[in-house]
Short mmCIF file of C-alpha atoms in Angstrom, two decimals:
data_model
loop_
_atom_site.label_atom_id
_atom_site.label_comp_id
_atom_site.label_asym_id
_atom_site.label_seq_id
_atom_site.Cartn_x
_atom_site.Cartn_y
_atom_site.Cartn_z
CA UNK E 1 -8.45 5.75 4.83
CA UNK E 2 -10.51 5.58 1.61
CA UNK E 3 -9.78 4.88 -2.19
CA UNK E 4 -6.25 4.86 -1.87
CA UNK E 5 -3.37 1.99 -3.02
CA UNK E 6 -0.25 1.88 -0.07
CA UNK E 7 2.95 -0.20 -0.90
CA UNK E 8 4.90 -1.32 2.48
CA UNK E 9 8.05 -2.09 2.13
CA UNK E 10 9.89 -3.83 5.83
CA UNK E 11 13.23 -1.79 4.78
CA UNK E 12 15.01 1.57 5.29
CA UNK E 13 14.06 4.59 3.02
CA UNK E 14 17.21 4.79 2.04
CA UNK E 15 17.59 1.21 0.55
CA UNK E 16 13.87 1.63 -1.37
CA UNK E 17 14.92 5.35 -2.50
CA UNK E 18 18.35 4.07 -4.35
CA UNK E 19 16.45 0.89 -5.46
CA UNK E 20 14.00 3.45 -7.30
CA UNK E 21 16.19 5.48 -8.78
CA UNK E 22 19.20 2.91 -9.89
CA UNK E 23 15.91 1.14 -11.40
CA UNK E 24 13.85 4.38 -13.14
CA UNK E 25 17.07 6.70 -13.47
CA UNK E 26 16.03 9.70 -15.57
CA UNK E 27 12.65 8.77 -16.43
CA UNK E 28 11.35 10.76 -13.07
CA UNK E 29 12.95 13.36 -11.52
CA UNK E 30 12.89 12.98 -7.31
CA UNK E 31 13.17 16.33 -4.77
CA UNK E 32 13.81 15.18 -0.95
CA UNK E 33 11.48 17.74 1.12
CA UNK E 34 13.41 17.68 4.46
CA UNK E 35 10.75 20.04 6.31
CA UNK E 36 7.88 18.46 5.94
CA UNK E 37 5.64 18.18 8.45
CA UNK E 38 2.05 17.66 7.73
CA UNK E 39 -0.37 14.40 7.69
CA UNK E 40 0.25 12.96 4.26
CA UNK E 41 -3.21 11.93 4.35
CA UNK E 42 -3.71 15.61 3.58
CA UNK E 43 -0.76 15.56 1.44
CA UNK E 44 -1.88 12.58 -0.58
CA UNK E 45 -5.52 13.84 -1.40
CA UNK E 46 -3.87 17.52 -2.77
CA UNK E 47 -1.87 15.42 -4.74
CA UNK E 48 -4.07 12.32 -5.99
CA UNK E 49 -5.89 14.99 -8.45
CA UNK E 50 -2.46 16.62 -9.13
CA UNK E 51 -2.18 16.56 -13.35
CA UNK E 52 1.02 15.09 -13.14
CA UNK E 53 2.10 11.13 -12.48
CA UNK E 54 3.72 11.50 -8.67
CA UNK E 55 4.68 9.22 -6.34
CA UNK E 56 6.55 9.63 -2.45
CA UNK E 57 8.15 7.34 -0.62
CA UNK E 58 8.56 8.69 3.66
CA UNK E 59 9.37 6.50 6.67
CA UNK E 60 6.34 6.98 9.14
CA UNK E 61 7.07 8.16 12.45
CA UNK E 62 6.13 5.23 14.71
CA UNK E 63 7.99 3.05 12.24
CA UNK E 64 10.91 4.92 10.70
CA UNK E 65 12.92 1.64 9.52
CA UNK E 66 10.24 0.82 7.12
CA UNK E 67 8.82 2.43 3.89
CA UNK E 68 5.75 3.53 2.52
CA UNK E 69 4.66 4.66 -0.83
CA UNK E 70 1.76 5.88 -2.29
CA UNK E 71 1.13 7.64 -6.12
CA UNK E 72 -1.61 9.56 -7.48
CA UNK E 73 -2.69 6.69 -9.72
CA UNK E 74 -5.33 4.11 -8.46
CA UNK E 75 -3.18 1.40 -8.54
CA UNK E 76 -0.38 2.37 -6.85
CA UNK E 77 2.68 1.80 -9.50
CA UNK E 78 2.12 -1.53 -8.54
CA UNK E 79 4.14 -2.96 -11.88
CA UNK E 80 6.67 -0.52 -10.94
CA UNK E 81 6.93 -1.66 -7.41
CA UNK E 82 7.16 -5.18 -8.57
CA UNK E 83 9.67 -4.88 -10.73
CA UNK E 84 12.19 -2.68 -8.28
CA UNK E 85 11.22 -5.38 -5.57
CA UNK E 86 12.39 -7.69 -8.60
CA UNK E 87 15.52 -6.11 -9.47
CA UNK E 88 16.66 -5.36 -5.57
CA UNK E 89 15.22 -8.02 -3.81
CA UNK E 90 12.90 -5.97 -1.16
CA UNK E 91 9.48 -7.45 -0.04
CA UNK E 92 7.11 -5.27 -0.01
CA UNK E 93 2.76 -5.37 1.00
CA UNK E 94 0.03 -3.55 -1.41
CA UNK E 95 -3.19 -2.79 -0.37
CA UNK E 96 -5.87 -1.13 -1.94
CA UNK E 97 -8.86 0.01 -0.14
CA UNK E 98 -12.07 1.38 -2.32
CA UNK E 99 -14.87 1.71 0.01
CA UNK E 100 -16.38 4.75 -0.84
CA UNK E 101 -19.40 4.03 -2.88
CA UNK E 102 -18.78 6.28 -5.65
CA UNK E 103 -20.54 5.34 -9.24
CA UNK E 104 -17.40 5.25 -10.95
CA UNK E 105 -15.83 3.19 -8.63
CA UNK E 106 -16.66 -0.63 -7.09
CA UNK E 107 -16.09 -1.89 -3.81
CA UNK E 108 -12.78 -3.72 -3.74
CA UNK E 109 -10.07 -4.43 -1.33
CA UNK E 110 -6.62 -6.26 -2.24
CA UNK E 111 -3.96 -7.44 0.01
CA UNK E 112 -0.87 -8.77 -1.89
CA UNK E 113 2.36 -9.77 -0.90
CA UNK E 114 5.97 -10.39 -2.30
CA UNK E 115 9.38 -11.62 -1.65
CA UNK E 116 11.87 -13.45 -3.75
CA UNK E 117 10.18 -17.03 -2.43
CA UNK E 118 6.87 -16.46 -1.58
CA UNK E 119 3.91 -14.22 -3.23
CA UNK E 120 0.29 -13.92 -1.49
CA UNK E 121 -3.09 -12.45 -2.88
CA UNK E 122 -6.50 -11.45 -1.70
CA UNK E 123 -9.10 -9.48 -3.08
CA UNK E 124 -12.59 -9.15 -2.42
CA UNK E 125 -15.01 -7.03 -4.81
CA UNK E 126 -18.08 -6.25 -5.92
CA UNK E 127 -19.13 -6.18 -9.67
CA UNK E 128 -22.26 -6.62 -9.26
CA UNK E 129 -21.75 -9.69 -6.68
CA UNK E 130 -19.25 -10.09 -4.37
CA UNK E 131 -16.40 -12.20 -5.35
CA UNK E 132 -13.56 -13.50 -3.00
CA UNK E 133 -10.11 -14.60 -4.61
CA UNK E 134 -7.16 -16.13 -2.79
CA UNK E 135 -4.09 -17.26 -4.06
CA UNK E 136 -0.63 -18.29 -2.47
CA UNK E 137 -0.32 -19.60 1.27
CA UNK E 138 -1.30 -17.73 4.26
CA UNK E 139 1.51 -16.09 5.90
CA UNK E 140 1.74 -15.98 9.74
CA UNK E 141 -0.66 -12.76 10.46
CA UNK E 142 -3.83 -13.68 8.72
CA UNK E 143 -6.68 -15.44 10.07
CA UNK E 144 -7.78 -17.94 7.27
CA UNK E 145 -11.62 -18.29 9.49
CA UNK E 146 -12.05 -14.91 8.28
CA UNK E 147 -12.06 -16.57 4.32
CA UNK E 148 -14.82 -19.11 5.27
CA UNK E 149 -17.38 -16.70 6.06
CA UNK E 150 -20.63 -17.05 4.41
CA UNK E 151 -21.16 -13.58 3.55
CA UNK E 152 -17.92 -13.24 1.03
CA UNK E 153 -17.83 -9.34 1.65
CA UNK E 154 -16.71 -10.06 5.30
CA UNK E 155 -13.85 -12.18 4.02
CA UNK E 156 -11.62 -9.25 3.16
CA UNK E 157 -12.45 -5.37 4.19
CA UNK E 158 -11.09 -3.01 5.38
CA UNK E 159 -11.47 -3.62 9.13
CA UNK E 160 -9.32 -7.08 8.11
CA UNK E 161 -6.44 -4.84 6.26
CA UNK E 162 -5.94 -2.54 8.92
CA UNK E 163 -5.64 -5.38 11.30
CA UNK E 164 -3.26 -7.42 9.44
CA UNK E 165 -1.01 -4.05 8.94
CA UNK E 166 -0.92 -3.22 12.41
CA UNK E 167 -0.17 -7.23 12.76
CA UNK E 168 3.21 -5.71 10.48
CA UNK E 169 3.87 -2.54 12.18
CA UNK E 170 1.80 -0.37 10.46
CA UNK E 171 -0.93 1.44 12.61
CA UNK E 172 -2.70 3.52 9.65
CA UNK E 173 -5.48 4.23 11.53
CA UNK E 174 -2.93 6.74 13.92
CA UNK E 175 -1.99 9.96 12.77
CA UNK E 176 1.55 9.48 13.98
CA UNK E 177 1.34 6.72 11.09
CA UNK E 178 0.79 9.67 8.28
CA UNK E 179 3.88 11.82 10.14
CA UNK E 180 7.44 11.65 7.74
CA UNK E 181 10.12 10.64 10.56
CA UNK E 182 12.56 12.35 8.60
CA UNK E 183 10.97 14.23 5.34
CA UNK E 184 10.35 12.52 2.23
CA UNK E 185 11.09 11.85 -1.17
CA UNK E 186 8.85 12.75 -3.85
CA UNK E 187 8.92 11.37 -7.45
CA UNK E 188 7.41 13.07 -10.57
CA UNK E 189 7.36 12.35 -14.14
#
């Protein structure tokens, strides 16, 4: 899991899918794909150089009460996912994870979190040093040591991520994560 933004949301499809599309209407047409079957690892790299602005939202197999979505823009819809979290009142987790080296691209990695009440950021990058930001209170997976590391590029990574979503649920780093439960729903503008 490389250079790629994932929005968690702790509800059913269902909910997120009519939040979207009470919320953006017209502006994007959706298809459900009932047979799909594939990693959407796979399915998200054929479709992060696709010309057109997608998004798709699927419930992952080992967790098909929740939601995940991911777009073929770097960062995620995140304004758009803010808003419809807004507007519905859904909590939702972004990540970001950039840690392929790439000269157009720095190091970063962001973990952010929001509900009606509470909101939670971290982000570690480099540009040209490294740079650790925190804001909001810790919420009851993290492990605040990790922040007081020396080094500040061990303070947030991707090792921590992926341990604080499987603290949530979310095993990313199993390809059962990356299997639809039940198809999924694909946005396009």
């Amino acid at each position: 899991m490389n250079n790629i933004t994932l929005t968690f949301f702790p509800v059913d499809i269902k909910v997120v899918k009519s939040c979207f599309i009470s919320t953006i209407g017209s502006k994007y047409s959706s298809c459900y794909i009932n047979n799909y079957t594939e990693s959407l690892q796979k399915y998200y790299i054929q479709q992060y150089s696709a010309p057109q602005v997608k998004f798709i939202l699927f419930a992952p197999k080992d967790n098909p009460h929740t939601t995940i979505m991911f777009a073929n823009i770097i960062d995620g819809y995140i304004n758009l996912v803010k808003y419809i979290s807004q507007k519905c009142d859904i909590e939702y987790y972004n990540v970001s994870i950039f840690d392929n080296n790439q000269s157009q691209m720095m190091e970063a990695y962001h973990f952010h979190y929001y509900s009606r009440n509470t909101e939670r950021h971290l982000l570690c990058y480099q540009d040209p040093q490294w740079v650790f930001l925190e804001e909001g209170q810790p919420l009851w997976f993290e492990k605040p040591t990790y922040y007081k590391q020396r080094i500040k590029k061990n303070r947030l990574n991707k090792r921590i991520i992926i341990e604080y979503l499987k603290s949530l649920g979310w095993d990313v780093d199993k390809e059962i994560f990356w299997l639809p439960s039940n198809g999924l729903y694909e946005f396009s503008k």
